[in-house]
């Protein structure tokens, strides 16, 4: 059996950052309200003409460089996004063309904010089944394009960005060795109306805008995330003390604090980027991961627990040794 080992990471944020004070000039909000309820201080927003594929491509290039790998060595690209460049083809194929690697498999995964966790699980299964050796996994979003900028309850929360990792197949030498230990995916479509986009090619033939019942989402997020992180630990017969780094989906600092508290993890073990990035949906976990890898916090052999929850609802976790 093969195991998926992380050998590189990359990230990209659009140049323009919008601080809370700038938003308070166009909608009835304040820096105090946003920081107190969410921890968010600013978010990045893609430039006119800058697409999800552009963000993804930049993150992918950096991930390949840090892996010391040429794009030609890849045999699969899995890209998580809920904001593709176009309804079809998959944004992964746009990135593939720009990387100059025609012929290999390339497809998108759609699980909104849980997208990167789903994409990692898919890539891991291709590797474990012996069908792929070197896989590029990307989370990339331009949520700024689907926000209702007049709706203060949602537009202050999200941002644009991309993160990527390269996974390599290596013989499985057990959970003491580097690589993905387990993946855990869940969904419950009954909760559609709590977080969705009111448009789409088949229903309204428009792109639509993000709609959310924030309080309800919050309530479900804390329960579902507590469940899935415990599931990941139990599956590997590990206690929470074994976790070196919690790399959570960056939706809201209060949700992250709640998960860390349940795990009895001190704040120093939690990677936080929500303050600077806002919620970048499928990009949020790989952006946070890359930040902690590149600043030297996460080092080879560290146990990392990644988790996320998003529209659907979808939720999931990946436990790995970096
Ligand atoms: N600025 C100022 N006031 C705002 C505001 C803003 N940006 N957005 C909402 N408000 C107001 C509301 O209108 C409401 O006013 P009212 O009492 O006069 O009606 C008040 O603040 C409280 O709103 P409420 O929605 O109850 O706030 P909350 O404490 O639940 O916080 C969220 C709102 C969105 C921050 C919170 O519910 C949340 O984080 N939910 C999870 C969202 C999430 O993470 N989604 C993504 C998951 S992937």
Coordinates of C-alpha atoms and ligand atoms in Angstrom, one line a residue:
X1 CA 0.0 0.0 0.0
X2 CA 1.2 3.5 -0.8
X3 CA 1.0 6.6 1.4
X4 CA 0.6 10.3 0.4
X5 CA 3.5 12.4 1.6
X6 CA 3.4 16.2 1.5
X7 CA 6.5 17.4 -0.3
X8 CA 5.7 21.0 -1.1
X9 CA 3.3 23.9 -0.5
X10 CA 2.5 27.2 -2.0
X11 CA 0.0 30.1 -1.7
X12 CA -1.1 33.2 -3.4
X13 CA -3.2 36.2 -2.3
X14 CA -4.4 39.0 -4.7
X15 CA -2.5 42.2 -4.1
X16 CA -5.5 44.3 -3.0
X17 CA -6.4 44.0 0.7
X18 CA -9.6 45.6 2.0
X19 CA -9.5 46.6 5.7
X20 CA -12.7 46.6 7.8
X21 CA -12.7 50.5 8.0
X22 CA -12.9 50.6 4.2
X23 CA -16.0 48.5 4.2
X24 CA -17.6 50.7 6.8
X25 CA -17.6 53.5 4.2
X26 CA -20.0 51.7 2.0
X27 CA -22.1 49.6 4.4
X28 CA -23.4 50.0 8.0
X29 CA -20.7 48.2 9.8
X30 CA -17.6 48.8 11.9
X31 CA -14.1 47.4 12.5
X32 CA -15.2 46.8 16.2
X33 CA -18.2 44.7 15.2
X34 CA -16.4 42.6 12.6
X35 CA -13.3 42.0 14.9
X36 CA -15.4 41.1 17.9
X37 CA -17.7 38.7 16.1
X38 CA -15.2 37.1 13.7
X39 CA -11.6 38.1 14.3
X40 CA -11.3 39.3 10.7
X41 CA -9.4 42.6 10.1
X42 CA -8.9 42.5 6.4
X43 CA -9.4 40.3 3.3
X44 CA -7.8 40.2 -0.2
X45 CA -9.9 40.7 -3.3
X46 CA -9.0 39.7 -6.8
X47 CA -8.3 42.5 -9.4
X48 CA -10.6 43.0 -12.3
X49 CA -9.8 40.3 -14.9
X50 CA -8.0 38.2 -12.3
X51 CA -9.6 34.8 -12.1
X52 CA -9.6 31.8 -9.7
X53 CA -7.3 30.0 -12.2
X54 CA -4.8 32.8 -12.0
X55 CA -4.7 32.5 -8.2
X56 CA -4.5 28.8 -8.4
X57 CA -1.7 28.8 -11.0
X58 CA 0.5 31.1 -8.8
X59 CA 0.0 28.9 -5.7
X60 CA 0.7 25.8 -7.8
X61 CA 3.9 27.2 -9.2
X62 CA 5.1 27.9 -5.7
X63 CA 4.1 24.5 -4.4
X64 CA 6.0 22.8 -7.2
X65 CA 9.1 24.9 -6.7
X66 CA 9.1 24.1 -2.9
X67 CA 8.7 20.4 -3.7
X68 CA 11.6 20.7 -6.2
X69 CA 9.4 19.1 -8.8
X70 CA 8.8 19.9 -12.4
X71 CA 5.2 20.1 -13.6
X72 CA 6.0 17.4 -16.1
X73 CA 6.4 14.9 -13.2
X74 CA 2.7 15.4 -12.1
X75 CA 0.2 12.8 -13.0
X76 CA -3.0 14.3 -11.6
X77 CA -4.4 17.8 -10.6
X78 CA -7.3 18.1 -8.2
X79 CA -8.6 21.6 -7.7
X80 CA -11.2 22.5 -5.0
X81 CA -13.3 25.5 -5.8
X82 CA -16.9 26.8 -5.5
X83 CA -16.0 29.8 -7.7
X84 CA -14.7 28.3 -11.0
X85 CA -13.7 30.6 -13.8
X86 CA -16.6 29.3 -15.9
X87 CA -19.4 26.8 -15.3
X88 CA -17.3 24.4 -17.3
X89 CA -14.6 23.3 -18.1
X90 CA -13.0 22.6 -14.8
X91 CA -10.7 25.3 -13.5
X92 CA -8.1 22.5 -13.0
X93 CA -7.8 22.1 -16.8
X94 CA -7.0 25.8 -17.1
X95 CA -4.3 25.5 -14.5
X96 CA -3.1 22.3 -16.3
X97 CA -2.7 24.2 -19.6
X98 CA -0.8 27.0 -18.0
X99 CA 1.5 24.5 -16.3
X100 CA 2.1 23.0 -19.8
X101 CA 1.2 19.4 -18.8
X102 CA -1.4 18.3 -21.3
X103 CA -2.7 14.8 -21.0
X104 CA -2.7 14.1 -17.3
X105 CA -6.0 13.9 -15.3
X106 CA -7.3 17.3 -14.1
X107 CA -10.7 17.9 -12.4
X108 CA -12.4 20.1 -9.9
X109 CA -13.9 19.1 -6.5
X110 CA -16.8 21.1 -5.1
X111 CA -17.5 21.0 -1.4
X112 CA -17.4 24.8 -0.7
X113 CA -15.3 25.5 2.4
X114 CA -14.6 21.8 2.9
X115 CA -13.3 21.6 -0.6
X116 CA -9.6 21.3 0.1
X117 CA -10.3 18.5 2.7
X118 CA -12.4 16.7 0.1
X119 CA -9.7 17.2 -2.6
X120 CA -7.0 15.9 -0.3
X121 CA -9.1 12.8 0.4
X122 CA -9.7 12.2 -3.3
X123 CA -5.9 12.6 -4.1
X124 CA -5.0 10.4 -1.2
X125 CA -7.2 7.6 -2.5
X126 CA -5.7 7.9 -6.0
X127 CA -2.3 7.5 -4.4
X128 CA -3.3 4.6 -2.1
X129 CA -4.9 2.8 -5.0
X130 CA -1.6 3.0 -6.9
X131 CA -3.2 5.1 -9.7
X132 CA -1.2 8.3 -9.1
X133 CA 2.3 9.1 -7.9
X134 CA 2.6 12.9 -7.9
X135 CA -0.5 14.9 -7.3
X136 CA -1.1 18.6 -7.2
X137 CA -3.9 19.5 -4.9
X138 CA -5.2 23.1 -5.0
X139 CA -7.8 25.1 -3.1
X140 CA -8.6 28.4 -4.9
X141 CA -11.5 30.9 -4.7
X142 CA -12.7 34.3 -5.7
X143 CA -15.7 34.6 -3.3
X144 CA -15.7 38.4 -3.9
X145 CA -17.5 37.6 -7.2
X146 CA -20.5 35.9 -5.5
X147 CA -20.9 38.2 -2.5
X148 CA -23.8 40.6 -2.2
X149 CA -21.8 43.7 -1.3
X150 CA -24.9 45.3 0.2
X151 CA -25.5 42.5 2.7
X152 CA -23.4 43.4 5.7
X153 CA -24.1 40.0 7.4
X154 CA -22.1 38.2 4.7
X155 CA -19.9 40.5 2.6
X156 CA -17.6 41.3 5.6
X157 CA -16.7 37.6 6.1
X158 CA -15.1 36.4 2.9
X159 CA -12.0 36.9 0.8
X160 CA -10.1 35.6 -2.2
X161 CA -6.9 33.5 -2.4
X162 CA -5.3 30.1 -3.2
X163 CA -3.2 27.5 -1.6
X164 CA -1.7 24.3 -3.0
X165 CA 0.3 21.2 -1.9
X166 CA 2.2 18.5 -3.8
X167 CA 1.6 14.9 -2.6
X168 CA 4.0 12.1 -3.5
X169 CA 3.4 8.3 -3.3
X170 CA 5.8 6.5 -1.0
X171 CA 5.6 3.0 0.5
X172 CA 3.5 3.1 3.6
X173 CA 5.7 2.7 6.7
X174 CA 3.0 3.2 9.2
X175 CA 1.7 6.2 11.1
X176 CA 5.1 7.1 12.6
X177 CA 6.3 8.0 9.1
X178 CA 5.4 11.1 7.2
X179 CA 2.2 11.3 5.2
X180 CA -1.6 11.3 5.4
X181 CA -2.9 9.0 8.2
X182 CA -6.6 9.3 7.5
X183 CA -9.3 11.4 5.9
X184 CA -12.9 11.9 7.1
X185 CA -15.7 13.3 4.9
X186 CA -19.3 14.1 5.8
X187 CA -22.3 15.9 4.3
X188 CA -25.9 16.6 5.1
X189 CA -27.8 18.3 2.3
X190 CA -30.9 18.9 4.5
X191 CA -29.2 22.2 5.6
X192 CA -29.0 23.6 2.1
X193 CA -30.9 26.8 3.0
X194 CA -28.5 27.8 5.7
X195 CA -25.6 28.5 3.3
X196 CA -26.0 28.5 -0.4
X197 CA -25.7 30.6 -3.6
X198 CA -29.1 31.7 -5.1
X199 CA -28.1 31.0 -8.7
X200 CA -26.7 28.4 -11.0
X201 CA -26.7 27.3 -14.6
X202 CA -29.5 24.8 -14.2
X203 CA -31.8 26.7 -11.8
X204 CA -31.7 30.4 -12.5
X205 CA -29.1 30.6 -15.3
X206 CA -27.4 33.3 -13.3
X207 CA -24.3 33.2 -11.0
X208 CA -26.3 34.3 -7.9
X209 CA -25.1 35.5 -4.6
X210 CA -24.1 33.9 -1.3
X211 CA -26.9 33.6 1.2
X212 CA -26.4 32.6 4.8
X213 CA -28.1 32.2 8.2
X214 CA -25.0 33.0 10.2
X215 CA -26.2 32.0 13.6
X216 CA -27.4 28.6 12.4
X217 CA -24.2 27.9 10.5
X218 CA -22.2 28.8 13.6
X219 CA -24.2 26.4 15.8
X220 CA -23.8 23.5 13.3
X221 CA -20.1 24.3 12.7
X222 CA -19.0 23.9 16.4
X223 CA -20.9 20.6 16.7
X224 CA -19.8 19.1 13.4
X225 CA -16.2 20.1 13.8
X226 CA -15.9 18.7 17.3
X227 CA -17.4 15.4 16.0
X228 CA -15.0 15.1 13.1
X229 CA -11.8 16.0 14.9
X230 CA -12.6 13.4 17.5
X231 CA -13.4 10.9 14.8
X232 CA -9.9 11.5 13.2
X233 CA -8.1 11.1 16.5
X234 CA -10.1 7.9 17.4
X235 CA -9.4 6.4 14.0
X236 CA -5.7 6.7 14.6
X237 CA -5.8 5.8 18.3
X238 CA -4.4 9.2 19.2
X239 CA -5.1 11.6 22.0
X240 CA -5.4 15.4 21.3
X241 CA -1.9 15.9 23.0
X242 CA -0.4 14.2 19.9
X243 CA -1.4 17.1 17.7
X244 CA 1.4 19.5 17.0
X245 CA -0.7 21.8 14.9
X246 CA -4.4 22.4 14.4
X247 CA -4.8 23.9 10.9
X248 CA -8.5 24.8 10.8
X249 CA -10.7 26.3 8.2
X250 CA -10.5 30.0 8.8
X251 CA -14.2 31.1 8.9
X252 CA -14.4 32.7 12.3
X253 CA -12.0 33.0 15.2
X254 CA -14.7 32.1 17.7
X255 CA -15.4 28.8 15.9
X256 CA -11.7 28.0 15.8
X257 CA -11.3 28.9 19.5
X258 CA -14.2 26.6 20.3
X259 CA -12.6 23.6 18.5
X260 CA -9.2 24.3 20.1
X261 CA -10.8 24.5 23.5
X262 CA -12.7 21.2 23.0
X263 CA -9.3 19.6 22.1
X264 CA -7.7 21.4 25.1
X265 CA -5.1 22.7 22.6
X266 CA -3.2 25.9 23.7
X267 CA -3.5 28.8 21.2
X268 CA 0.2 28.4 20.3
X269 CA -0.7 25.2 18.5
X270 CA -3.4 26.7 16.4
X271 CA -2.6 28.2 13.0
X272 CA -4.6 31.4 12.5
X273 CA -4.9 33.5 9.3
X274 CA -8.5 34.6 9.5
X275 CA -7.5 38.0 10.8
X276 CA -5.6 38.8 7.5
X277 CA -7.5 36.6 5.0
X278 CA -11.1 36.4 6.1
X279 CA -12.8 33.2 5.0
X280 CA -11.3 32.1 1.7
X281 CA -13.4 28.9 1.5
X282 CA -11.5 26.1 -0.1
X283 CA -8.3 28.1 -0.1
X284 CA -8.3 28.8 3.6
X285 CA -6.7 25.5 4.9
X286 CA -3.9 25.4 2.3
X287 CA -3.2 29.1 2.8
X288 CA -2.9 28.6 6.6
X289 CA -0.9 25.4 6.1
X290 CA 1.6 27.1 3.8
X291 CA 2.0 30.1 6.1
X292 CA 2.9 27.9 9.0
X293 CA 5.3 25.7 6.9
X294 CA 7.0 28.7 5.3
X295 CA 7.5 30.6 8.6
X296 CA 9.1 27.4 10.1
X297 CA 6.4 26.5 12.6
X298 CA 5.4 23.2 10.9
X299 CA 8.4 21.0 10.3
X300 CA 8.8 17.5 8.9
X301 CA 7.3 14.9 11.2
X302 CA 4.8 17.2 12.9
X303 CA 1.3 15.9 13.4
X304 CA -1.2 18.2 11.8
X305 CA -5.0 18.1 12.0
X306 CA -6.8 19.9 9.3
X307 CA -10.6 20.4 9.5
X308 CA -13.3 22.4 7.7
X309 CA -17.0 22.9 7.4
X310 CA -19.0 24.6 4.6
X311 CA -22.2 24.9 2.6
X312 CA -24.2 21.7 2.0
X313 CA -23.5 21.2 4.8
X314 CA -20.2 19.5 4.2
X315 CA -17.5 18.9 6.8
X316 CA -14.4 16.8 7.2
X317 CA -10.9 16.4 8.6
X318 CA -7.5 15.1 7.5
X319 CA -4.9 13.9 10.0
X320 CA -1.3 13.8 8.7
X321 CA 2.3 13.8 9.6
X322 CA 4.0 16.7 7.7
Ligands
LIG1 N1 -21.8 44.9 11.0 C1 -22.6 45.4 12.0 N2 -23.7 44.7 12.4 C2 -24.0 43.6 11.8 C3 -23.2 43.1 10.7 C4 -22.1 43.8 10.4 N3 -21.2 43.4 9.4 N4 -23.8 41.9 10.3 C5 -24.9 41.7 11.0 N5 -25.0 42.7 11.9 C6 -26.1 42.9 12.9 C7 -27.3 42.2 12.6 O1 -28.1 42.9 11.6 C8 -28.0 42.1 13.9 O2 -28.6 43.3 14.2 P1 -30.1 43.3 14.9 O3 -29.9 42.6 16.2 O4 -30.4 44.7 15.0 O5 -31.0 42.5 14.0 C9 -26.8 41.9 14.9 O6 -25.7 42.4 14.1 C10 -26.6 40.5 15.3 O7 -26.6 39.7 14.2 P2 -26.4 38.2 14.2 O8 -26.5 37.6 12.9 O9 -27.3 37.6 15.3 O10 -24.9 38.1 14.8 P3 -24.0 36.9 15.2 O11 -23.6 37.2 16.6 O12 -24.7 35.6 14.9 O13 -22.8 37.1 14.3 C11 -21.8 36.1 12.3 C12 -22.9 37.0 12.9 C13 -22.1 35.9 10.8 C14 -20.5 36.7 12.5 C15 -21.9 34.7 13.0 O14 -23.2 34.2 13.1 C16 -21.0 33.7 12.4 O15 -19.8 33.9 12.3 N6 -21.6 32.6 11.8 C17 -20.8 31.6 11.1 C18 -20.6 32.1 9.7 C19 -19.6 31.3 9.0 O16 -18.5 31.0 9.6 N7 -19.9 30.9 7.8 C20 -19.0 30.2 6.9 C21 -18.9 28.8 7.3 S1 -18.0 28.0 6.1

